[in-house]
Each structure stands twice: as C-alpha cells, then as structure tokens.
XYZ file of C-alpha atoms in Angstrom:
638
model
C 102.628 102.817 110.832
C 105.673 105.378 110.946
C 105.892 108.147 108.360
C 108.556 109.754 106.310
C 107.565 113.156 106.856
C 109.018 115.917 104.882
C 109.152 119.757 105.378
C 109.404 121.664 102.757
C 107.735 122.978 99.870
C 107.788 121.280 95.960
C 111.250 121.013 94.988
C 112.517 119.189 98.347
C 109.944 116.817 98.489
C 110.258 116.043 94.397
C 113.672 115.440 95.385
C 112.902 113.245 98.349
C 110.418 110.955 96.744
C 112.651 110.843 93.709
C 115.293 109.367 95.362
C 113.309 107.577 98.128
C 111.597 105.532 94.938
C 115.096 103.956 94.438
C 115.025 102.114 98.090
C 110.864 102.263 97.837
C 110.892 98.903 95.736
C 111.600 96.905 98.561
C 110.234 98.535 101.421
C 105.991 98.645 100.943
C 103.740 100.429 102.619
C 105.510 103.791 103.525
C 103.703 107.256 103.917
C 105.599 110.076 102.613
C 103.753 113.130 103.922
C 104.622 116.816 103.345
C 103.844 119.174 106.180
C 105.039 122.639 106.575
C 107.216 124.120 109.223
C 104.700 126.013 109.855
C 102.412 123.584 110.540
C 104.676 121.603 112.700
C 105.471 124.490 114.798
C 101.657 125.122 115.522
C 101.093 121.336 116.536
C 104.494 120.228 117.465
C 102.294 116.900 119.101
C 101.525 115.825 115.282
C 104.903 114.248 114.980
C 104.677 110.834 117.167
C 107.789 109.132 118.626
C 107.642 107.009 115.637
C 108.002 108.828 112.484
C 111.236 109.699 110.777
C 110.924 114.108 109.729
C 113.603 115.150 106.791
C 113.829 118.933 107.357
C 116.435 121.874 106.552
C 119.198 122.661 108.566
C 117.398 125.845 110.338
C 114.438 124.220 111.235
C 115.914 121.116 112.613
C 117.204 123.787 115.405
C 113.974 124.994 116.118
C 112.020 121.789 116.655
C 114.545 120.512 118.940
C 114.253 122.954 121.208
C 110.480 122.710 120.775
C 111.129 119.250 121.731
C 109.438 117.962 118.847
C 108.684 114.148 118.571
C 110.228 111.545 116.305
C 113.865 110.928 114.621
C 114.690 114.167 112.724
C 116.751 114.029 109.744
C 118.213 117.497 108.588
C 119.410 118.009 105.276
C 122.571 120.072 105.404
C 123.530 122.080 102.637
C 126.715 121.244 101.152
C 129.278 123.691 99.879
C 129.291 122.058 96.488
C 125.678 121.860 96.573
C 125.859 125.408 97.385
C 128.344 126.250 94.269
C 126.373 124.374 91.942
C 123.299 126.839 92.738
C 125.425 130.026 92.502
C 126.677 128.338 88.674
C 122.518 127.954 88.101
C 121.829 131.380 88.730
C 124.578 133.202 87.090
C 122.962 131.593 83.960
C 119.716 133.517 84.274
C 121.604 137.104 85.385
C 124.324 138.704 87.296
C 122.595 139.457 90.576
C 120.942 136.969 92.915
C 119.315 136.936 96.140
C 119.566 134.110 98.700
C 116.982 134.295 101.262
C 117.773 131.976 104.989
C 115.190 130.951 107.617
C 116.214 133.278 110.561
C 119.922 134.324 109.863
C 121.864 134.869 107.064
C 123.384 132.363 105.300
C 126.740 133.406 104.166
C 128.195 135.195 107.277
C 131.650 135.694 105.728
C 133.479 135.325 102.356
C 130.861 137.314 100.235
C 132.889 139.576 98.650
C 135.363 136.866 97.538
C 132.171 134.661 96.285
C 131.218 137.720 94.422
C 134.540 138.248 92.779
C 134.769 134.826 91.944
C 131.221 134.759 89.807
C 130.897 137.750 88.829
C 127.520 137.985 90.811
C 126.107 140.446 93.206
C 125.258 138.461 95.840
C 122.020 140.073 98.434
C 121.140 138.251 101.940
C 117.460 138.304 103.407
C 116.195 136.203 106.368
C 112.253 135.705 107.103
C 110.711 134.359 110.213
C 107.234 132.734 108.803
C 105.655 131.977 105.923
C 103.571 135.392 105.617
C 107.106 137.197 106.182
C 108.345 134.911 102.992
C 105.686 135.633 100.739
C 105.839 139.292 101.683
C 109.958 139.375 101.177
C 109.056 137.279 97.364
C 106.539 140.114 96.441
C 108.782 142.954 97.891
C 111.987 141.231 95.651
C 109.556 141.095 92.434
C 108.572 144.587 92.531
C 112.422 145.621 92.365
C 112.914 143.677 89.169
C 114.650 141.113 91.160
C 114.626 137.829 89.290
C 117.012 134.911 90.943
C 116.390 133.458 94.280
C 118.113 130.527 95.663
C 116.838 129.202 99.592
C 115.086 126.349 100.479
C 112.123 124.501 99.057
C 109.215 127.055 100.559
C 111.406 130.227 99.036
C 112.393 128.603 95.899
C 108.338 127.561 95.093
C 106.721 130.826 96.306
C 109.754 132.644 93.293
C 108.529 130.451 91.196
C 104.982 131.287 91.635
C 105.697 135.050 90.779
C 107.706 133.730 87.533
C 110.786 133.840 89.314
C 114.021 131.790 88.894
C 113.856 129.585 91.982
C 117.039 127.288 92.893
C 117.082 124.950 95.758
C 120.453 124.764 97.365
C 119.969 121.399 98.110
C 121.741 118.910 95.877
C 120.180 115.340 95.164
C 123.549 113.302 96.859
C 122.826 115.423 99.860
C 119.193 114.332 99.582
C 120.216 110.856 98.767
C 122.350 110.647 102.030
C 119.391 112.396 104.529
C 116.855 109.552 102.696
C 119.619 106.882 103.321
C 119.656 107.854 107.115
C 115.798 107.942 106.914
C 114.998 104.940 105.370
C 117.495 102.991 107.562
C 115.348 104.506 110.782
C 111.981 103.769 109.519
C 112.924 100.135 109.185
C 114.314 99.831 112.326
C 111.192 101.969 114.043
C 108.970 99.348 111.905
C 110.823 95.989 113.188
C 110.638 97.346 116.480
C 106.996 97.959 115.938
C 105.900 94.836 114.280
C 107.678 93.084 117.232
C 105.736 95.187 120.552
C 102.024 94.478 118.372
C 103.554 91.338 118.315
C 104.117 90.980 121.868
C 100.596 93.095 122.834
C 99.107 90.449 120.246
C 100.039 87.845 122.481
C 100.247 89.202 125.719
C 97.025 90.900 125.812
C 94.456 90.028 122.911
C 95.547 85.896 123.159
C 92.471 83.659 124.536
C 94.840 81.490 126.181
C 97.459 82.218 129.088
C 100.751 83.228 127.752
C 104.015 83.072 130.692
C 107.100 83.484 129.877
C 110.071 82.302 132.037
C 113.395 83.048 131.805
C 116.282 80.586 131.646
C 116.945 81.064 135.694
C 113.033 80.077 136.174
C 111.756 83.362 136.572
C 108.875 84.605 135.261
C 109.571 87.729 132.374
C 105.914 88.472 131.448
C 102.355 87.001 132.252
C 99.390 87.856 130.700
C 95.994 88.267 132.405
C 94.167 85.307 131.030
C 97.669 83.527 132.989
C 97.234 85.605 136.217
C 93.682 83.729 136.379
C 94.127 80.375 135.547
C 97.215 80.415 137.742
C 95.224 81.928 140.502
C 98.005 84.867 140.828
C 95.185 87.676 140.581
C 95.830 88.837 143.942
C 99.858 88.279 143.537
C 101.074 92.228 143.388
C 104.143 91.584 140.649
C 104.709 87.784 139.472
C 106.912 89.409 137.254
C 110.286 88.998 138.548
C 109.797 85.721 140.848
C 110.710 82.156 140.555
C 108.565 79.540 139.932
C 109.198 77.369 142.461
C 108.381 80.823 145.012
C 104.912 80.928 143.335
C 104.020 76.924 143.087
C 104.595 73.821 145.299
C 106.693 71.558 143.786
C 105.212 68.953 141.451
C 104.208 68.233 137.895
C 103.420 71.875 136.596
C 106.555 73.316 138.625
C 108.791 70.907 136.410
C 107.092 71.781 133.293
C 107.599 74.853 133.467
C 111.189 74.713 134.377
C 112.095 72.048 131.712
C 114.352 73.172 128.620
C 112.268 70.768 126.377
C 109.273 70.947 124.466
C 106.436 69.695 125.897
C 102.839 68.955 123.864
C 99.220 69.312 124.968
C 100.058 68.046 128.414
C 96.866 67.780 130.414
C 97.602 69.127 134.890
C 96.157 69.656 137.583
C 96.377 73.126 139.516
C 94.352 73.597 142.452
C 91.704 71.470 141.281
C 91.510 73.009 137.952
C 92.531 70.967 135.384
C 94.830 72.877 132.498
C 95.875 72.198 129.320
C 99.816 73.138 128.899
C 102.224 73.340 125.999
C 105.733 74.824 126.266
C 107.732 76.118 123.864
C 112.043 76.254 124.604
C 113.569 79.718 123.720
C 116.771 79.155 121.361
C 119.144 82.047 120.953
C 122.453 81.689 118.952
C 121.945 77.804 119.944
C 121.946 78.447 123.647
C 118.547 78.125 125.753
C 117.351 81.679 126.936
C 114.151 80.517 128.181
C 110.492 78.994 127.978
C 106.994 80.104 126.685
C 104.656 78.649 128.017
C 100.593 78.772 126.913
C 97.918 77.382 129.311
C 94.097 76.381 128.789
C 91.050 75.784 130.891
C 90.333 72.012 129.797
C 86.548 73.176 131.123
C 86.532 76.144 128.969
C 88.154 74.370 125.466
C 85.219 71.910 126.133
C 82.338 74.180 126.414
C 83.992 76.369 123.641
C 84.385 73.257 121.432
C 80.557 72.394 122.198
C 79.796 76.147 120.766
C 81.790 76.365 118.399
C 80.180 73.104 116.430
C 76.570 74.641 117.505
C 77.653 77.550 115.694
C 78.676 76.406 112.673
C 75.195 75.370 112.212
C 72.885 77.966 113.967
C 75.380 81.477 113.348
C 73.191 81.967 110.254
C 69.751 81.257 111.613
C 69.651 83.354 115.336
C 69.316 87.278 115.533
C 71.870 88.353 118.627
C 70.896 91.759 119.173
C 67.709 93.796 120.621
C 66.956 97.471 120.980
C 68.265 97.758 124.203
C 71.717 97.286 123.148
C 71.649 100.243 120.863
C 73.496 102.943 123.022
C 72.207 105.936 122.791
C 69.582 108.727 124.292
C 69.827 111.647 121.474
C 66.391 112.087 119.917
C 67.303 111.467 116.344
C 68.114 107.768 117.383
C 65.319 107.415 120.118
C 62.956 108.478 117.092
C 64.661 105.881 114.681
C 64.386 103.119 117.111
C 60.857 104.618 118.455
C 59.702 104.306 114.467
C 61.613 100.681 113.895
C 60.077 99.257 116.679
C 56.462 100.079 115.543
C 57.606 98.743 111.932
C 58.433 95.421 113.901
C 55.270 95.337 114.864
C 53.995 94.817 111.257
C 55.052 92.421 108.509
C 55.899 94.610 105.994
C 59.221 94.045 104.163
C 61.453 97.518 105.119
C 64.304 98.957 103.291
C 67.214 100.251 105.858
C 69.044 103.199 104.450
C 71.824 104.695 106.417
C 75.759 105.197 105.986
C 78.476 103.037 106.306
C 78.591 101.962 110.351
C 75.351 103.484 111.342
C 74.263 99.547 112.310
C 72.166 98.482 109.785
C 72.593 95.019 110.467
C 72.032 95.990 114.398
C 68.770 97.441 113.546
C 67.495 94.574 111.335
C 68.088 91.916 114.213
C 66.685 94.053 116.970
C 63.791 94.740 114.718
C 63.631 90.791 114.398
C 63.403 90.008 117.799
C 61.026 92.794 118.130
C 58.805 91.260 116.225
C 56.554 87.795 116.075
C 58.735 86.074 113.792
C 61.359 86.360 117.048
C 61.356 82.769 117.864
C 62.257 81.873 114.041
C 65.167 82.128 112.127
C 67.003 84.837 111.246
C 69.129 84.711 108.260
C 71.552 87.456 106.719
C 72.900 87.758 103.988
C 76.180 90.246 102.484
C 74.984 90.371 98.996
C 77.820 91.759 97.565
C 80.329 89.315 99.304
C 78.228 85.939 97.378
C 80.005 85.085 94.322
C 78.015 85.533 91.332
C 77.796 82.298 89.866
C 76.570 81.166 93.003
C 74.143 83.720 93.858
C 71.386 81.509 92.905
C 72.013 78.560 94.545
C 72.647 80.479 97.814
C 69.760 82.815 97.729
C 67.131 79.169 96.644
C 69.278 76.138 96.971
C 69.670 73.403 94.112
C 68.765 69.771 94.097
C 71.030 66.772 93.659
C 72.878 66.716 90.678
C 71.921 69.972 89.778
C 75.621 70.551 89.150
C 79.048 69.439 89.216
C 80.335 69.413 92.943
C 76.356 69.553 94.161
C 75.811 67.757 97.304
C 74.401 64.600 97.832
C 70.138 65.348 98.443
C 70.703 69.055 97.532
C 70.889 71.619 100.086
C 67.961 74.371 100.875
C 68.939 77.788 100.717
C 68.317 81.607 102.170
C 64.763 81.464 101.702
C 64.098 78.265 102.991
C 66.320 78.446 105.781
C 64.648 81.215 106.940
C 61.082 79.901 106.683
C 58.277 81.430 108.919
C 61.464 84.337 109.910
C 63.177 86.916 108.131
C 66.204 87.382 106.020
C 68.676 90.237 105.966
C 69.955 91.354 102.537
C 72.793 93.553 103.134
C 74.117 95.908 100.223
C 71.068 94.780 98.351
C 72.286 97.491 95.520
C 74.767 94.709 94.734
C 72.400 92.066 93.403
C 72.727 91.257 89.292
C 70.032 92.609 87.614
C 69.745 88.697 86.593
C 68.641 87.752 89.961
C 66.611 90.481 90.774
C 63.432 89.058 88.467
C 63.788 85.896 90.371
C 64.125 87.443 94.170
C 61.081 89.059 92.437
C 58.897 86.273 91.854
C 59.664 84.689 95.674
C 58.892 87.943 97.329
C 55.205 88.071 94.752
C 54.368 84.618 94.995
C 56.059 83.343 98.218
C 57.408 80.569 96.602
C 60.976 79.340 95.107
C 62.454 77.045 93.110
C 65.464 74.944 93.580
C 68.209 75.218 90.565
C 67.617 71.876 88.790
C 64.210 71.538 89.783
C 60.933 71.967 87.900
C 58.585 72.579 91.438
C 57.957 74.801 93.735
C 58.179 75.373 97.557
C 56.357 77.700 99.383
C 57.674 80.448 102.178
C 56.796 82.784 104.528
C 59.516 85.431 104.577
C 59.862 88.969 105.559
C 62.797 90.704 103.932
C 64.834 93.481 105.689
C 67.080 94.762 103.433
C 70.004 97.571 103.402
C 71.858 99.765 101.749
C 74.164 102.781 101.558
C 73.322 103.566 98.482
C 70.457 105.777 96.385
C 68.468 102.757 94.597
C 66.178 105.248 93.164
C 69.503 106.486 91.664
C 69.921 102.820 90.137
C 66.583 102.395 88.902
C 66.980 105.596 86.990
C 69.716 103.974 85.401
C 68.315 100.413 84.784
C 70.859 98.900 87.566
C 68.091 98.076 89.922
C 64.314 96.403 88.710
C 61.719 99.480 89.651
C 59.166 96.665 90.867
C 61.743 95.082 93.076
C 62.427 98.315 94.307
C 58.896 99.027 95.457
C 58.716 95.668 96.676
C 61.434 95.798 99.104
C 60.978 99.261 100.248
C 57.672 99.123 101.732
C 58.880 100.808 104.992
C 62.030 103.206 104.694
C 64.072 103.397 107.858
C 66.574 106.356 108.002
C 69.435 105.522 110.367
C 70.909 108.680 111.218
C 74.941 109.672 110.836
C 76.949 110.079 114.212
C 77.607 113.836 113.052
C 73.875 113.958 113.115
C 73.780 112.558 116.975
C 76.488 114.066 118.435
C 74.646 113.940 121.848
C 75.361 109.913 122.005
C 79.258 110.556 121.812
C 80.154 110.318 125.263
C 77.722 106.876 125.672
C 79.326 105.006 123.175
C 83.156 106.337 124.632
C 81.782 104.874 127.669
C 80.266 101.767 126.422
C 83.229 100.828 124.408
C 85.464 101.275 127.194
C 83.603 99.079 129.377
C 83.314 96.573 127.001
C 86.747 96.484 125.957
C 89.000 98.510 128.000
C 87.687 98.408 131.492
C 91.021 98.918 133.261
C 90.560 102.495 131.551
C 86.807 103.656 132.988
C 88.505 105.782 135.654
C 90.837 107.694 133.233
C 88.254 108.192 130.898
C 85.294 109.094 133.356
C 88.115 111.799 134.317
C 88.853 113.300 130.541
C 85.667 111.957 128.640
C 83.950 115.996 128.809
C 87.178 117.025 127.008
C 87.305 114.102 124.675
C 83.914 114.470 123.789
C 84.626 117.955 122.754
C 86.977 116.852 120.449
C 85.836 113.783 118.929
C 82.542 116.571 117.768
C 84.927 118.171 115.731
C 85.225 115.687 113.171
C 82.591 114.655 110.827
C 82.668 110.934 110.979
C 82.538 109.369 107.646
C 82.929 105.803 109.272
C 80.291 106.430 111.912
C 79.828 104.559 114.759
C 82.606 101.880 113.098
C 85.265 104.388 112.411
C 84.578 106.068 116.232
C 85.993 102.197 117.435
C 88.792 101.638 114.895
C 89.782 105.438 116.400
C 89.557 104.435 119.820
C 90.404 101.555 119.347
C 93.966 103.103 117.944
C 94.113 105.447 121.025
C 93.900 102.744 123.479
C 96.964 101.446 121.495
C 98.875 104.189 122.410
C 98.405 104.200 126.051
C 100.676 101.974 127.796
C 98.609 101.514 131.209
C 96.267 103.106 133.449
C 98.287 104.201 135.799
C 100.290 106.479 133.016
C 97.036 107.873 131.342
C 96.548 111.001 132.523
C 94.262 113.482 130.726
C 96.406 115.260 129.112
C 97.971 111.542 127.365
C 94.519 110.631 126.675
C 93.417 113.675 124.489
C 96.878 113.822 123.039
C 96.734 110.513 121.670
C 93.044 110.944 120.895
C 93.952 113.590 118.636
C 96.210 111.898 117.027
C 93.938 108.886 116.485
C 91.489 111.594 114.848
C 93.965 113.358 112.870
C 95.160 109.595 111.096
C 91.291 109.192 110.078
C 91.641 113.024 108.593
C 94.004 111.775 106.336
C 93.246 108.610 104.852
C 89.457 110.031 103.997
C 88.900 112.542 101.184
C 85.428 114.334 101.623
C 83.111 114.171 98.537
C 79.861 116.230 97.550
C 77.504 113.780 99.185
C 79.332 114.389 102.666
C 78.929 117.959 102.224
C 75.111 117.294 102.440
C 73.377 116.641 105.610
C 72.207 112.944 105.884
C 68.648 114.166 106.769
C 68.316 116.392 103.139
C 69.659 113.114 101.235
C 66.882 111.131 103.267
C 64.053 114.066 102.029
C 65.410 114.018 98.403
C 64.946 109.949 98.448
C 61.312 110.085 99.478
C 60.479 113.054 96.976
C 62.776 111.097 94.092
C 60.194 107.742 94.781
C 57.148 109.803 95.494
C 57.171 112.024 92.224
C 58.216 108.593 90.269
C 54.971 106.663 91.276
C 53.245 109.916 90.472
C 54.193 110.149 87.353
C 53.878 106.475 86.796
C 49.786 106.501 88.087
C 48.680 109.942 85.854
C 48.476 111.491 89.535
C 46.386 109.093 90.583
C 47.008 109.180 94.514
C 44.722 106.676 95.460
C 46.473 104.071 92.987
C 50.041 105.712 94.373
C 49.343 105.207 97.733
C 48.226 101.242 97.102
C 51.662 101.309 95.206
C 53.926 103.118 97.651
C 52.250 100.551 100.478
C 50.896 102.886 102.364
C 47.225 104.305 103.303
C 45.841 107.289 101.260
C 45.913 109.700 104.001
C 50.039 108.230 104.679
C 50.296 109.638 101.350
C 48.357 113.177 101.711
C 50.644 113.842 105.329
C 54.157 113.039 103.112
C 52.942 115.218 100.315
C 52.984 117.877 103.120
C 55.613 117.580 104.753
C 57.781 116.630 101.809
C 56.546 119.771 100.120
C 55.492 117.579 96.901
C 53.783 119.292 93.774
C-alpha cells in the first residue's frame, strides 16, 4: 500500500494530517508516516517507488540527488507565509533568529525587512540534526528567545521553552497535500490494477490469454502455456494465432469478437473447456480474454472437491517429516512429540502464534495408533457460542428450531476411536467447560435434546497461545479441566529461538511456491539469512511467509533478481512487519523462561493443593513420582 510520508518534526506533520483529514473522508486506508531527514538520508532505499514524501524545500534538493525513491512533494515557503511568521514573532520580542537547512535563507533584502518590522533579524544554517540541537542550546544560552525554520527547528525551540514558528503556512500545506493526495490515488489505481493483473495472470487455476483485436496474443499465463502446449514456444507474446494453431474450431474462437460460453474443444487430443470474454473500449472492440480448462482436471477436481466436503474434517494431512527444520530446539520438540504419540495421553500444545500447532497435532496423529482414524479439529474461538454445544456433541431431531432431520453427531463422535484438535482452547465459555469435562472423565456425551448417553474413545490435543494457568487464577478456565487436558505439555519453540532453520524454510518456501526463483535465492540466501536474524519474529514461521511472500511481490522476474534486488526488497518486506507490530513485555521475555515459569506456576499449584503431598501430586500432574522428583530439579522448585 503507498504511504504519505512526511519529513519533518511536530508542527509540519500537525499541519499535514490536519489538512489531509479534510480529503481523508473519502480516501480509506492511507498511512501517514513521519520519518526524519535524517533517517531518510541514512536509508535512502526505505522510500519505495510507490509512496508519495511531503518534505521542505532544502531537503527535496538533497534527496534528488541522492536519487531517492518515490514522488516527492516539497513544500515551498511562501513569501506571505513567510511575513505572517515575521508578524508572529515580533509579538513575543524585537529580535528573532531564523535558522535554514544548509544556506541561509534570506540572501538579500534584510536590512529593508528589518526596517520594515522593527526586528533584528539573525541567519544560522545547520547541516544535521546534532548540529540543530547544538545551534538551539547555543541560541538559549544567549537569551535568545524567537526562532522561526522548519518543523525539526521550530520543535527542538520549543523544547528549551522557546518561541518556535514554522514558516510554513496551512494554504501552502493545503496545496503540497492536494498534489499528494492526487498522486497516491493515482499510484493506488495503478496498483490495484497490476495485483489485479498478477491475480490473474499468475495465481489463476485456469489459463488466462489475452489477444488483441489484430489476433495477437498480449499476455499468456503459465497454466495457458501448458494446456496450449506452448511450453517450449520462446515468446507467444507478440504472435498471431493463426502462426501458433492450425486452423479450426479453437483458432476461430479465439479470433471471434463475441462471447462465447463453456464451449467444450479439442486441442491435440486434450479436450478443453473455453470461455471468451470480448474487450469493449469507448464502444469499439479492443480485444478478447480468453480462460481455458482441462475438462480431465475440472472432473477429477470436482470428484475431490465433493470428497472433501465430507472427509476435510476427519483426515490428518501432515507428518513429522514435513516439519522443516534441523536446529536442535525443534529436533528435541519433535524428538519429545513423537514419543508423546506413542502414548494416549491427552497433551496440551503451547507455543506462539505460527509456531504450527496445528502441524504438530496432525503429525503427532499420524504418529500414533489412532493414525488410521479420524482426525477432527476444531478453532474454538471461531464456533459461535450458541452453537458451541451442538458442535462440540451434536443434538437430536427436533432438538431445536432449524435442527436437521435424524439429528446430526458431532466433534466427539465424529472423531470416535481418533483424536480431536481444540485450537485456542483458552476460548471455550466457562459454560462448556464442565460439560467437555464430563466427556473427557467419563468418555461419554450426550446429544442436546437427548436424555442418553453415547460412549467414545477420544484423545484430545489441544492448543493455545495463551497462559491457562493465568486463567485459572482468574476463574476464566475450570482448574480440573485444566489438569485434564494438559497431561503432556509440548513447548513449540519461537523462530527467534531457532534461528538455525532460517535458511531451510527460505528454501522450502521457495520451492514450493516460487521455484522459478531457487537459483537467485541459492545465490543471496547466506546474505538474506543474515538479515532476516535480525528481526525478532512475532508472527513466526507465518509472518516469515506473509514477508516473503511480499518480497517475491516485488520482484518482477528471475532474470532481473539479482542479489542486490533481492535483499533490497527483503528489507523492505522486514521493515513493513517492523511497523505494523508494537513489542510488549511478554516479547521481551525469552519463550523458553515463559515455558519454565508455566511448569513452576502448575507445579507449586498442585502442591499447594495436595499439603505437599508428592506422591498424590504426581498421580495429579499425570505423571510418575520420580517424573515429578527430576522436574522439581530441574525447575528449581521449593
């Protein structure tokens, strides 16, 4: 998304958003962002071709011939801007000072300025920031008490109690935002309409061609190169149809002007499913879309599709194997999962958000004997409430209004003789906690509406990112549930924690999605790795796609990513995530200490709870006596 970006200190950008609120109302979604000059001049790369930067006058100078990035708005200072500061500051004294980025700003007419208000007028310059703060101070000391410059010299006077005055004026503001916001909509139409385009082009299942009006083709897609058999063609683009096809049915669809419907043809014995779509400009034809199927494939997909609307719920997909990754905090995580899958103890997944707790629950499925049966899982906090019940055990006919004809089973009896997932289990109402209770004491449940019971054989996995012995504490979460559920504890660790794995998963995810790119990356992945350890990964393993996901974005093609593009755009990716996430306490701590506190937090509770009493703490904890002595160890419990 492009950003109004503003240099400046305080009073500019109070000014900017000020006015930019009166055009803000109907344009959403913009990012104001204040950077300084400074700032800018260090990382000139920050800026991307996209984003519109309001600066001063001086500074606009500078960053063009930096050759900074973007459309660059300066805000000139008018003369009658320029007046009305001088008729501020004589208010507040007869001397002022008027401090320029570089060069002076008056070069001529001071005395005559002078004359005219009665002022002494003095002229300083700086070149940085430090050199500002240092000229402020220096001013301050000699009783000096007006300033007027730009926004960074009028908020460092007013830090030392100074009279600050911007020389900017809010029509000359007004006029720099009008230029502004009539770039960033243009730079966001032409935005919307490439993703657009790359929507279709690239990320479409279906072939995409489009031909222009002479009965050339404009652009193909790759899913188009294959079912057209033009793999091997070197550049389609540019050639007429009739050069690429013999001459029959498909040649005259795709040179009609009309619009043709799920049209069913044969191409080199492969039989495709065609609809085109005319291109109407200013009522003249300007060309043809066309979008092609594998009759074959839309078959077999149509046969998965309905097989998956009634088995998605009830098969786990993933193993260990697939877990990428050879650091030893996440070869001992999977090395301790895989011996809890060798149990049938229920186990309570703890681990951020996008560590792959739902990865490690399947895998830990298929692991185990209950592989073969189903696997069920469950987003507790994305069930409705008032139907939590009659998801989590079913309801018999006419337990309702709107309940289906013969009832329907539900989690627990789908998943009879397997195991069922219950992500964000934090989320459940305390009201269904007693019941989820009672199935996971008695193995049995109870349809809403019905007065019997059926019995199951379930093992629970459940999940969560947050501290449950937190909730109990507070009476959020049942204390027996808790203990039920959390027979096992499985600590997934952060990706800040397994920094090792960082170049795997750049690789795997390029592979799976980007293979065109292996080369380039192979070639800068040392380099990118080194970077991507820099930052601390509050998304994990899902915000290390969405940010590579963003730099493959910006790449247009192999053949133009060199390294140096790569880590570039990389950065950039990184520096986006930087700014939409605000670090808390809990991210100061390492994952590992939160995972030792947890296990002390339950251990003292049950402690407390038995008088002591290890032997009855251990039986309560479910786990052996001597489980109990080697945790009291190492956890350094009293």
């Amino acid at each position: 998304m492009p950003k109004l970006i503003v240099t400046g200190f305080s009073p500019l950008e109070s000014l900017v958003r000020e006015v930019f609120e009166e055009r803000e109302k109907n344009f959403k979604g913009v990012v104001i962002q204040k950077i300084e000059s400074e700032d800018i001049l260090k990382n000139p790369s920050y800026i991307t071709n996209d984003d519109v930067l309001i600066c001063g006058q001086t500074i606009f100078k500078v960053f063009k011939k930096l050759k900074v990035r973007g459309q660059m708005v300066p805000v000139r200072v008018q003369i009658n801007d320029f007046i009305q500061a001088l008729t501020i500051a004589k208010q507040f004294g007869n001397e002022v000072n008027i401090i320029n980025y570089n060069k002076k700003f008056l070069l001529e007419d001071t005395d005559k300025l002078e004359s005219v208000f009665n002022l002494k007028i003095n002229q300083y310059v700086y070149e940085n920031l430090e050199n500002a703060k240092k000229l402020i101070e220096e001013l301050e000391r000699k009783g000096q008490s007006i300033v007027i410059g730009s926004g960074l010299i009028t908020s460092l006077a007013k830090k030392r109690g100074m009279h600050g005055i911007l020389w900017y004026g809010k029509e000359s503001i007004r006029q720099s935002v009008n230029i502004a916001f009539n770039i960033l909509q243009s730079r966001i139409e032409e935005l919307k309409n490439f993703k657009q385009e790359e929507y279709i082009l690239k990320k479409f299942n279906d072939g995409v061609v489009t031909i222009s009006e002479t009965g050339r083709i404009s652009n193909i897609n790759q899913k188009a190169l294959q079912l057209l058999n033009l793999e091997d063609y070197k550049s389609p683009q540019g050639t007429h149809i009739v050069h690429l096809f013999k001459k029959g049915e498909l040649t005259e669809i795709l040179l009609s002007k009309k619009e043709i419907k799920d049209k069913i043809v044969t191409h080199q014995n492969k039989m495709l499913f065609l609809t085109t779509f005319p291109i109407i400009v200013n009522n003249r034809f300007n060309g043809t879309v066309a979008i092609l199927s594998d009759v074959d494939e839309l078959q077999r997909n149509e046969n998965k599709i309905r097989k998956t609307m009634y088995s998605k719920k009830m098969t786990a997909t993933y193993h260990f194997d697939l877990i990428i990754g050879e650091s030893e905090r996440i070869k001992k995580t999977i090395s301790k999962a895989k011996r809890f899958a060798r149990t049938d103890s229920n186990i309570l997944i703890l681990g951020e958000t996008g560590t792959g707790k739902e990865l490690f629950a399947q895998s830990i499925h298929n692991e185990s004997k209950r592989a073969p049966q189903p696997f069920i899982a469950v987003n507790c906090a994305a069930v409705p409430e008032n139907l939590l019940e009659s998801e989590f055990f079913g309801y018999i006919e006419g337990a309702f209004t709107g309940a289906k004809k013969g009832g329907k089973p539900g989690y627990f009896e789908q998943a009879h003789n397997g195991t069922v997932f219950l992500d964000e289990i934090g989320e459940i109402p305390l009201s269904l906690q007693a019941k989820l209770l009672r199935v996971l004491q008695e193995n049995v449940v109870m349809r809403v509406g019905s007065s019997s019971t059926i019995p199951v054989n379930v093992r629970v996995i459940s999940a969560t990112n947050v501290d449950l012995i937190e909730k109990v504490k507070k009476g959020e979460f049942r204390k027996d549930l808790y203990y039920r559920i959390a027979v096992l504890n499985l600590f997934l660790p952060a990706l800040r924690n397994r920094l090792d794995d960082l170049g795997r998963l750049v690789k795997f995810f390029t592979s799976r999605n980007y293979p065109e790119f292996v080369d380039n990356i192979d070639e800068a992945l040392d380099e990118m790795v080194n970077l991507l350890s820099t930052h601390r990964w509050h998304g994990n393993i899902r915000e290390l796609e969405n940010t590579l996901e963003r730099m493959f974005a910006y790449l247009e093609s192999p053949s133009k990513a060199t390294k140096s593009e790569i880590l570039k755009n990389l950065e950039e990716a990184i520096e986006e995530n930087s700014l939409l996430l605000v670090d808390d306490e809990t991210n100061d701590k390492s994952f590992q200490s939160v995972i030792k506190e947890t296990e002390i937090k339950q251990i003292k509770e049950v402690l407390k709870e038995t008088n002591g009493n290890k032997q009855e703490a251990a039986k309560i904890l479910g786990m052996s006596r001597s489980t109990l002595w080697r945790k009291l160890k190492e956890l350094e419990v009293n």
